Every structure is written in structure tokens, then in C-alpha cells.
Short mmCIF file of C-alpha atoms and ligand atoms in Angstrom, two decimals:
data_model
loop_
_atom_site.label_atom_id
_atom_site.label_comp_id
_atom_site.label_asym_id
_atom_site.label_seq_id
_atom_site.Cartn_x
_atom_site.Cartn_y
_atom_site.Cartn_z
CA MET A 30 -15.80 -1.41 -27.18
CA GLN A 31 -19.04 -3.02 -25.70
CA ASN A 32 -17.07 -6.58 -26.22
CA LEU A 33 -13.97 -5.23 -24.34
CA TYR A 34 -16.07 -3.56 -21.53
CA ARG A 35 -18.00 -7.01 -21.16
CA GLY A 36 -14.83 -8.92 -21.33
CA CYS A 37 -12.79 -6.98 -18.50
CA LEU A 38 -15.49 -7.18 -15.97
CA ILE A 39 -16.42 -10.66 -16.78
CA GLY A 40 -12.87 -11.78 -17.36
CA GLY A 41 -12.11 -10.80 -13.86
CA ALA A 42 -15.14 -12.34 -12.26
CA ILE A 43 -14.18 -15.80 -13.77
CA GLY A 44 -10.57 -15.57 -12.92
CA ASP A 45 -11.89 -15.04 -9.46
CA ALA A 46 -14.04 -17.76 -9.56
CA LEU A 47 -11.78 -20.05 -11.08
CA GLY A 48 -9.21 -18.96 -8.16
CA TRP A 49 -11.50 -19.20 -5.52
CA PRO A 50 -11.73 -22.60 -4.74
CA VAL A 51 -7.61 -22.95 -4.39
CA GLU A 52 -7.07 -19.44 -2.67
CA PHE A 53 -5.76 -21.08 0.48
CA MET A 54 -4.11 -24.06 -0.94
CA ARG A 55 -0.46 -24.73 -1.63
CA LEU A 56 0.28 -25.79 -5.25
CA GLU A 57 0.91 -29.39 -3.88
CA GLU A 58 -2.60 -29.42 -2.31
CA ILE A 59 -4.04 -28.00 -5.79
CA ARG A 60 -2.35 -30.69 -7.40
CA ASN A 61 -3.44 -33.53 -5.25
CA LYS A 62 -6.88 -32.52 -5.41
CA TYR A 63 -7.23 -31.56 -9.16
CA GLY A 64 -4.13 -33.28 -11.08
CA GLU A 65 -1.01 -32.32 -12.26
CA GLU A 66 -2.14 -29.57 -14.01
CA GLY A 67 -4.03 -28.19 -11.20
CA ILE A 68 -7.31 -26.52 -11.37
CA LYS A 69 -8.23 -26.04 -15.03
CA THR A 70 -11.76 -25.29 -15.01
CA LEU A 71 -14.72 -23.47 -12.88
CA ASP A 72 -15.34 -25.79 -9.76
CA ILE A 73 -19.26 -25.31 -9.41
CA ARG A 74 -20.38 -26.18 -6.07
CA PRO A 75 -23.73 -28.60 -6.15
CA GLY A 76 -26.91 -26.62 -7.24
CA GLY A 77 -24.95 -23.33 -8.17
CA PRO A 78 -23.14 -21.41 -10.46
CA ALA A 79 -19.14 -20.92 -9.89
CA GLU A 80 -18.90 -18.49 -7.06
CA ILE A 81 -17.18 -14.96 -7.19
CA THR A 82 -15.75 -13.27 -4.22
CA ASP A 83 -14.88 -10.00 -2.58
CA ASP A 84 -12.41 -9.25 -5.65
CA THR A 85 -15.59 -9.19 -7.95
CA GLN A 86 -17.98 -7.62 -5.50
CA MET A 87 -15.61 -4.62 -4.77
CA THR A 88 -14.76 -4.36 -8.41
CA MET A 89 -18.92 -4.25 -8.92
CA PHE A 90 -18.88 -1.36 -6.30
CA THR A 91 -15.84 0.58 -7.58
CA ALA A 92 -17.87 0.69 -11.16
CA GLU A 93 -21.35 1.97 -9.42
CA GLY A 94 -19.20 4.66 -7.32
CA LEU A 95 -17.55 6.00 -10.71
CA LEU A 96 -20.81 5.87 -12.41
CA ARG A 97 -22.44 7.88 -9.31
CA ALA A 98 -19.79 10.10 -9.55
CA GLU A 99 -20.34 10.99 -13.13
CA ASN A 100 -23.87 11.60 -12.38
CA ARG A 101 -23.03 14.06 -9.85
CA GLY A 102 -20.53 15.57 -11.94
CA ASN A 103 -22.97 16.25 -14.75
CA ASN A 104 -25.68 17.25 -12.68
CA LYS A 105 -23.80 19.68 -10.03
CA GLY A 106 -20.68 20.26 -12.27
CA ILE A 107 -18.41 19.45 -9.27
CA VAL A 108 -17.87 15.98 -7.85
CA ASP A 109 -14.79 14.35 -5.76
CA VAL A 110 -14.37 10.79 -7.38
CA PRO A 111 -12.92 9.22 -4.53
CA THR A 112 -15.38 10.13 -2.03
CA MET A 113 -18.29 8.81 -4.21
CA VAL A 114 -16.50 5.58 -4.38
CA TYR A 115 -15.76 5.61 -0.76
CA LYS A 116 -19.33 5.73 -0.33
CA SER A 117 -19.95 2.77 -2.46
CA TYR A 118 -17.20 1.06 -0.62
CA LEU A 119 -19.27 1.91 2.70
CA ARG A 120 -22.43 0.11 0.78
CA TRP A 121 -19.92 -2.99 0.15
CA LEU A 122 -18.89 -2.82 4.13
CA SER A 123 -22.71 -2.84 4.76
CA THR A 124 -23.05 -5.97 2.69
CA GLN A 125 -20.24 -7.85 4.44
CA GLY A 126 -22.35 -7.52 7.93
CA ILE A 127 -20.95 -4.24 9.18
CA GLU A 128 -23.43 -1.49 9.54
CA THR A 129 -22.75 2.11 8.00
CA ASP A 130 -25.02 4.86 7.83
CA VAL A 131 -24.60 5.52 4.02
CA GLU A 132 -27.48 5.56 1.61
CA LYS A 133 -28.36 1.94 0.67
CA ASP A 134 -29.98 3.27 -2.52
CA GLY A 135 -29.01 2.13 -6.35
CA TRP A 136 -29.30 -1.43 -7.84
CA ILE A 137 -26.50 -2.88 -6.76
CA TYR A 138 -26.69 -3.14 -3.18
CA PRO A 139 -30.15 -5.25 -3.13
CA ILE A 140 -28.33 -8.12 -5.22
CA ASN A 141 -28.33 -10.77 -2.70
CA VAL A 142 -24.90 -12.72 -4.02
CA LEU A 143 -23.03 -9.39 -2.90
CA HIS A 144 -24.26 -9.98 0.61
CA ASN A 145 -22.51 -13.13 1.02
CA ARG A 146 -19.14 -13.17 2.55
CA ARG A 147 -16.67 -14.64 0.40
CA ALA A 148 -13.11 -14.17 2.45
CA PRO A 149 -13.24 -10.13 2.57
CA GLY A 150 -9.77 -8.73 3.24
CA ASN A 151 -9.27 -7.46 6.68
CA THR A 152 -7.29 -4.63 5.57
CA CYS A 153 -10.23 -3.32 3.41
CA LEU A 154 -12.79 -4.19 6.57
CA SER A 155 -10.77 -2.44 9.01
CA ALA A 156 -10.10 0.75 7.06
CA LEU A 157 -13.46 1.29 6.05
CA HIS A 158 -14.96 1.07 9.56
CA SER A 159 -12.35 3.51 10.67
CA GLY A 160 -14.81 6.26 9.47
CA THR A 161 -11.40 7.76 7.87
CA ILE A 162 -10.95 8.03 4.19
CA GLY A 163 -7.26 6.89 2.81
CA GLN A 164 -5.42 9.18 0.81
CA VAL A 165 -2.09 9.03 -1.23
CA SER A 166 -1.10 12.02 0.68
CA THR A 167 -2.25 11.20 4.01
CA PRO A 168 -1.89 7.31 3.89
CA ILE A 169 -4.55 5.35 6.15
CA ASN A 170 -2.06 2.62 7.12
CA ASP A 171 1.02 0.79 6.04
CA SER A 172 -0.83 -2.00 4.23
CA LYS A 173 0.07 -3.14 0.95
CA GLY A 174 -2.48 -6.21 0.44
CA CYS A 175 -3.65 -6.85 -2.91
CA GLY A 176 -6.95 -5.28 -1.95
CA GLY A 177 -6.31 -2.25 -3.74
CA VAL A 178 -5.56 -3.33 -6.92
CA MET A 179 -8.01 -6.43 -7.13
CA ARG A 180 -10.95 -3.87 -7.34
CA THR A 181 -9.72 -1.13 -9.58
CA ALA A 182 -10.12 -2.40 -13.30
CA PRO A 183 -13.09 -0.31 -13.80
CA VAL A 184 -11.16 2.97 -13.76
CA GLY A 185 -9.41 2.13 -16.98
CA LEU A 186 -12.80 1.52 -18.48
CA LEU A 187 -13.73 5.06 -17.62
CA TYR A 188 -10.50 7.43 -17.94
CA PRO A 189 -7.79 8.05 -20.35
CA LYS A 190 -4.20 6.13 -19.03
CA GLU A 191 -2.92 9.17 -17.08
CA ARG A 192 -5.94 10.15 -15.47
CA ALA A 193 -6.67 6.33 -14.77
CA PHE A 194 -3.54 6.02 -13.04
CA GLN A 195 -3.84 8.82 -10.57
CA LEU A 196 -7.33 7.76 -9.77
CA GLY A 197 -6.82 4.02 -9.69
CA SER A 198 -4.14 4.98 -6.77
CA GLU A 199 -6.31 7.29 -5.12
CA LEU A 200 -9.17 4.84 -4.83
CA ALA A 201 -6.82 2.19 -3.73
CA ALA A 202 -5.41 4.44 -1.17
CA ILE A 203 -8.98 5.04 0.77
CA THR A 204 -7.92 1.40 2.30
CA HIS A 205 -4.27 0.96 1.26
CA GLY A 206 -1.69 3.39 2.30
CA HIS A 207 1.87 1.62 1.44
CA PRO A 208 3.08 3.13 -2.05
CA SER A 209 2.91 -0.45 -3.52
CA GLY A 210 -0.57 -1.06 -2.19
CA PHE A 211 -1.87 1.96 -4.20
CA LEU A 212 0.58 2.50 -7.09
CA SER A 213 -0.29 -1.41 -8.06
CA ALA A 214 -3.80 -0.45 -8.78
CA GLY A 215 -2.99 2.80 -10.91
CA GLY A 216 -0.70 0.37 -12.61
CA LEU A 217 -3.92 -1.82 -13.65
CA SER A 218 -5.77 1.13 -14.08
CA TYR A 219 -3.71 2.77 -16.64
CA ILE A 220 -2.98 -0.80 -18.48
CA ILE A 221 -6.61 -1.23 -18.86
CA ALA A 222 -6.91 2.32 -20.16
CA SER A 223 -4.15 1.52 -22.70
CA ILE A 224 -5.26 -1.73 -23.94
CA LEU A 225 -8.61 0.12 -24.72
CA GLU A 226 -6.47 2.88 -27.01
CA THR A 227 -4.11 0.64 -28.41
CA ARG A 228 -5.15 -2.96 -28.36
CA ASP A 229 -1.50 -3.65 -27.38
CA LEU A 230 -0.62 -5.25 -24.11
CA PRO A 231 3.31 -5.23 -24.46
CA LEU A 232 2.93 -1.65 -25.32
CA ALA A 233 0.50 -0.89 -22.23
CA VAL A 234 2.76 -2.52 -19.93
CA GLU A 235 5.92 -0.91 -20.72
CA ARG A 236 4.20 2.70 -20.84
CA MET A 237 2.86 1.78 -17.45
CA VAL A 238 6.44 1.04 -16.28
CA GLU A 239 7.67 4.65 -17.48
CA GLU A 240 4.37 6.32 -15.69
CA LEU A 241 5.02 4.07 -12.50
CA ALA A 242 8.57 5.60 -12.59
CA ASN A 243 6.86 9.25 -11.86
CA TRP A 244 5.84 8.38 -8.64
CA PRO A 245 7.55 8.59 -5.15
CA ASN A 246 8.54 5.36 -3.68
CA HIS A 247 7.93 3.08 -6.80
CA GLU A 248 10.83 1.42 -6.72
CA GLU A 249 9.50 -2.20 -5.04
CA CYS A 250 6.39 -2.29 -7.50
CA SER A 251 8.59 -1.21 -10.74
CA THR A 252 11.40 -3.96 -10.06
CA LEU A 253 8.96 -6.57 -9.64
CA VAL A 254 6.85 -5.64 -12.75
CA GLU A 255 10.09 -5.25 -15.07
CA MET A 256 11.15 -8.84 -13.51
CA ALA A 257 7.39 -9.91 -15.00
CA LEU A 258 8.23 -8.33 -18.45
CA LYS A 259 11.52 -10.50 -18.65
CA LEU A 260 10.22 -13.83 -17.32
CA ALA A 261 7.14 -13.59 -19.58
CA TYR A 262 9.62 -13.73 -22.63
CA SER A 263 12.04 -15.92 -21.23
CA ASP A 264 12.22 -19.86 -21.14
CA VAL A 265 11.46 -20.01 -17.59
CA ASP A 266 8.46 -22.48 -16.58
CA ASP A 267 5.21 -20.81 -15.16
CA GLU A 268 5.77 -22.41 -11.85
CA GLU A 269 9.12 -21.31 -11.23
CA ALA A 270 8.49 -17.49 -12.57
CA ILE A 271 5.42 -16.96 -10.44
CA ARG A 272 7.05 -18.56 -7.27
CA THR A 273 10.13 -15.75 -8.48
CA LEU A 274 7.42 -13.03 -8.46
CA GLY A 275 5.79 -13.92 -5.10
CA GLU A 276 2.33 -15.27 -3.93
CA GLY A 277 0.11 -12.26 -4.88
CA TRP A 278 -0.90 -11.43 -1.42
CA VAL A 279 0.56 -8.10 -1.81
CA GLY A 280 -0.21 -5.38 -4.58
CA GLU A 281 3.10 -5.34 -6.44
CA GLU A 282 3.19 -9.00 -6.53
CA ALA A 283 -0.43 -9.84 -7.60
CA LEU A 284 0.30 -6.85 -10.75
CA ALA A 285 3.32 -8.52 -11.29
CA ILE A 286 2.13 -11.82 -11.62
CA SER A 287 -1.08 -10.95 -13.66
CA ILE A 288 1.34 -9.17 -16.30
CA PHE A 289 3.34 -12.31 -16.43
CA CYS A 290 0.61 -14.72 -17.11
CA SER A 291 -1.13 -12.00 -19.48
CA LEU A 292 1.85 -11.40 -21.42
CA ARG A 293 2.83 -14.94 -21.58
CA TYR A 294 -0.79 -16.24 -22.88
CA GLN A 295 -1.94 -12.91 -24.39
CA ASP A 296 -3.56 -14.95 -27.40
CA ASP A 297 -5.52 -17.23 -24.97
CA PHE A 298 -7.57 -16.23 -22.11
CA GLN A 299 -8.13 -19.83 -20.66
CA LYS A 300 -4.37 -20.39 -20.61
CA ALA A 301 -3.68 -17.23 -19.02
CA VAL A 302 -5.97 -17.59 -16.00
CA ILE A 303 -5.27 -21.23 -15.61
CA ALA A 304 -1.76 -20.23 -15.11
CA SER A 305 -2.48 -17.03 -12.74
CA VAL A 306 -4.29 -19.27 -10.06
CA ASN A 307 -2.15 -22.25 -9.85
CA HIS A 308 -0.14 -21.37 -7.09
CA ASN A 309 0.82 -21.03 -3.67
CA GLY A 310 -0.70 -17.53 -3.24
CA ASP A 311 -3.55 -15.61 -3.44
CA SER A 312 -5.11 -17.04 -6.58
CA ASP A 313 -8.60 -15.58 -6.63
CA SER A 314 -7.09 -12.05 -6.72
CA THR A 315 -4.22 -12.64 -9.31
CA GLY A 316 -7.05 -14.82 -11.34
CA ALA A 317 -9.30 -11.57 -11.36
CA ILE A 318 -6.70 -9.02 -12.29
CA THR A 319 -5.56 -11.58 -15.05
CA GLY A 320 -9.02 -11.90 -16.26
CA ASN A 321 -9.51 -8.01 -16.11
CA ILE A 322 -6.49 -7.82 -18.47
CA LEU A 323 -6.78 -10.36 -20.85
CA GLY A 324 -10.65 -9.91 -21.00
CA ALA A 325 -10.22 -6.43 -22.14
CA LEU A 326 -7.71 -7.18 -24.63
CA LEU A 327 -9.65 -10.33 -26.16
CA GLY A 328 -13.14 -9.31 -25.16
CA LEU A 329 -16.25 -11.50 -24.43
CA GLU A 330 -15.64 -13.12 -27.67
CA GLY A 331 -12.23 -14.43 -26.41
CA ILE A 332 -13.71 -15.93 -23.34
CA PRO A 333 -15.33 -19.85 -23.27
CA VAL A 334 -18.77 -19.32 -23.81
CA GLN A 335 -19.62 -22.23 -21.00
CA TRP A 336 -17.33 -20.39 -18.58
CA ILE A 337 -19.36 -16.97 -19.04
CA LYS A 338 -22.51 -19.00 -18.39
CA ASP A 339 -21.07 -20.78 -15.33
CA VAL A 340 -19.97 -17.72 -13.30
CA GLU A 341 -22.41 -16.04 -11.00
CA LEU A 342 -23.81 -12.85 -11.48
CA LYS A 343 -23.25 -13.02 -15.39
CA ASP A 344 -26.25 -10.67 -16.11
CA GLU A 345 -25.66 -8.10 -13.61
CA ILE A 346 -21.86 -7.82 -14.57
CA ILE A 347 -22.73 -7.53 -18.30
CA GLN A 348 -25.37 -4.93 -17.38
CA LEU A 349 -22.86 -2.77 -15.19
CA ALA A 350 -20.12 -3.26 -17.90
CA ASP A 351 -22.60 -1.95 -20.45
CA ASP A 352 -23.49 0.93 -18.11
CA VAL A 353 -19.93 1.97 -17.63
CA LEU A 354 -19.65 2.15 -21.46
CA THR A 355 -22.84 4.33 -21.38
CA ARG A 356 -21.17 6.46 -18.89
CA TYR A 357 -24.08 8.61 -17.97
CA GLU A 358 -27.94 8.88 -19.30
CA GLU A 359 -30.43 11.65 -18.62
CA SER A 360 -33.30 9.65 -17.71
CA GLU A 361 -35.48 8.67 -14.43
CA SER A 362 -33.97 5.11 -14.24
CA TRP A 363 -30.49 6.00 -14.47
CA HIS A 364 -30.98 8.30 -11.46
CA ARG A 365 -32.18 5.41 -9.63
CA LYS A 366 -29.75 3.08 -10.69
CA TYR A 367 -26.79 5.14 -10.06
CA PRO A 368 -28.02 8.25 -7.64
CA GLY A 369 -25.48 11.42 -7.60
CA TRP A 370 -25.86 12.23 -3.70
MG1 MG B 28 -11.21 -12.79 -3.10
#
């Protein structure tokens, strides 16, 4: 399990870092710069590791919020998990230069790299800045950007699949009010939880489609995920298949592209994440989500060692993955790391 938890979070960070240099490039520009097959390995800037972006930063704050909620639940017996994670997202907002009065405690906030701005999503910034907590039942806006789904993988590491779907949706709805913006996040959370349970990706996706169908206004998301399933087993090439699914700027497209790449290359982390970032759209987010899925399936052992060495914050992310696996510890140091205010 430690191998899978680490794989999920490190895999996401690697996909994020692989896609970041080409996030705002069309496929043709990517090929002009990196060659016919596109970007194939981490592009390390002079003197530094391969940079992670807001996708990984926010995923880390999701994990810390969930661990704080666990702490509070253990000590007070009652906790509203989305409120705890919302406060962690406010900490993230503060790292991006927008001051909030939330407590800046815990061990994640002081990490320097998290205070870099790496093209944070406008919807996340503005929704969190508004002072209102979005909910599934009271949408904060009509945004379906992929800023919800890209940050919710840790939910699937901590909760069983049906609960993970619901909570993943609730956490995305804090900032994204359109059903495709939050149901895509529920879908990813469910897939991660289901992979841990059965180690079977096709089964996880099929069951997720069934769960998704129980939710109001699921049709748009369902249609695209079902299309991804069909394309994964067809002879349509990657470029055309991904173009059919979209560009990944919105939640349902980011989830569908990631499912497509993960299913097509389910035995090969490297091939899957390379496929997931070489397209016209939101490469770091589709890379991050694909990396989360295949990392959970194949584990840290399934990821190229050099990529693990090269990705920014690898030690911190591995520590966080191990803490998610531990879930809760009755100790002073744990309370300092994940205060349950
Ligand atoms: Mg990003």
C-alpha cells in the first residue's frame, strides 16, 4: 500500500512537471520544440529540478486538509471535512500572494516551493477569495474548469469508493459549481479508491461510470468518459482520440483524456503520461491526473527512477503520501503537522 500511495502522489507530480513546459503550447509548437514525438522527458530548467505547478500544490493542500479533518474527528468526535479542506485551500491562496486570515500552521505552508505562482487557475483564486464556500447543493459559480478534478486524488486514498465520489465532488464544488466541474472530481476520487481495492483499472472505470449515473446532471461527464473507454480499446491513434475528447481545460475533458491515456497504456506509466501531455490543451493537468491514476495502479516501483529523482518536492510528497497512509497518530509531532482546529 505504501508503494501505491507514494505512486499516486509522486505520479501526479511527475505528470504535472512533464506537462508544465507545454501547458500553453499547441501540439504543432510542442513538436517544433521537442521533436516529432513531442515532449518525452522532464524538461529541467537550469540549476533546478522539474517544476511542479498549482495542480500538485493544491493536491498537497487537499491531503493536508483531509489529515487535519482526521485529527479533528479523532479528538472532537465531529468534523465537517469540506470545511477543513476549505481552510487548507485558503492556506494555498495565501501562498499565491492573496492574504487570508486563516491559521498558517502545519508543516506544508512554510515549504518555499509552494509559494511560487505556477499559473494558478483563476476560478480557484476568485472562488476562494470570495469568502463563500461553494457546495454541491449551493453552487458558487457555473465554472467547470479542471481545477477541481486535478486536486482531488488524495480523497480516493483515504475513503472507500462511494464516499470518495461524494466527498471528491464536495471538495471540488468549493470552487467549481458546474456539475461537470465537480462530478469529474468525484469520478477521479472513486477511480483511485477502486484501484486500491481491486488493482483493476478497467473495472474501476466501469464502476465509476455506474456511480456517476446516479448523480443529477451527470450526462455531459458520462458521455465523455464512455467515449474515452471506447477510444482506449479502438485503433484510433492517440492524437486523434485526444482531439476527439477535447483539450482538458474543463473537468470532464481532463478526466476523459486521463482515463483514455491510463487505459491505453495501463502497464506503462511512462507511455501513459507522455501521451497525456502531448496535445493542444491543458497538458499539466491531464498529466497530473493520468499520473495519479497510473501511479496508484503501478505504484512508485512502476515509475522511472530518474523521474522520481528529478521532480520537485519529491521528499515532501513522499512524506505526505506516507502520512495519508498513516491517517492519524496520537502524538505531539502529528498535532503540530496537522493541527485539527
Ligand atoms: Mg498547473
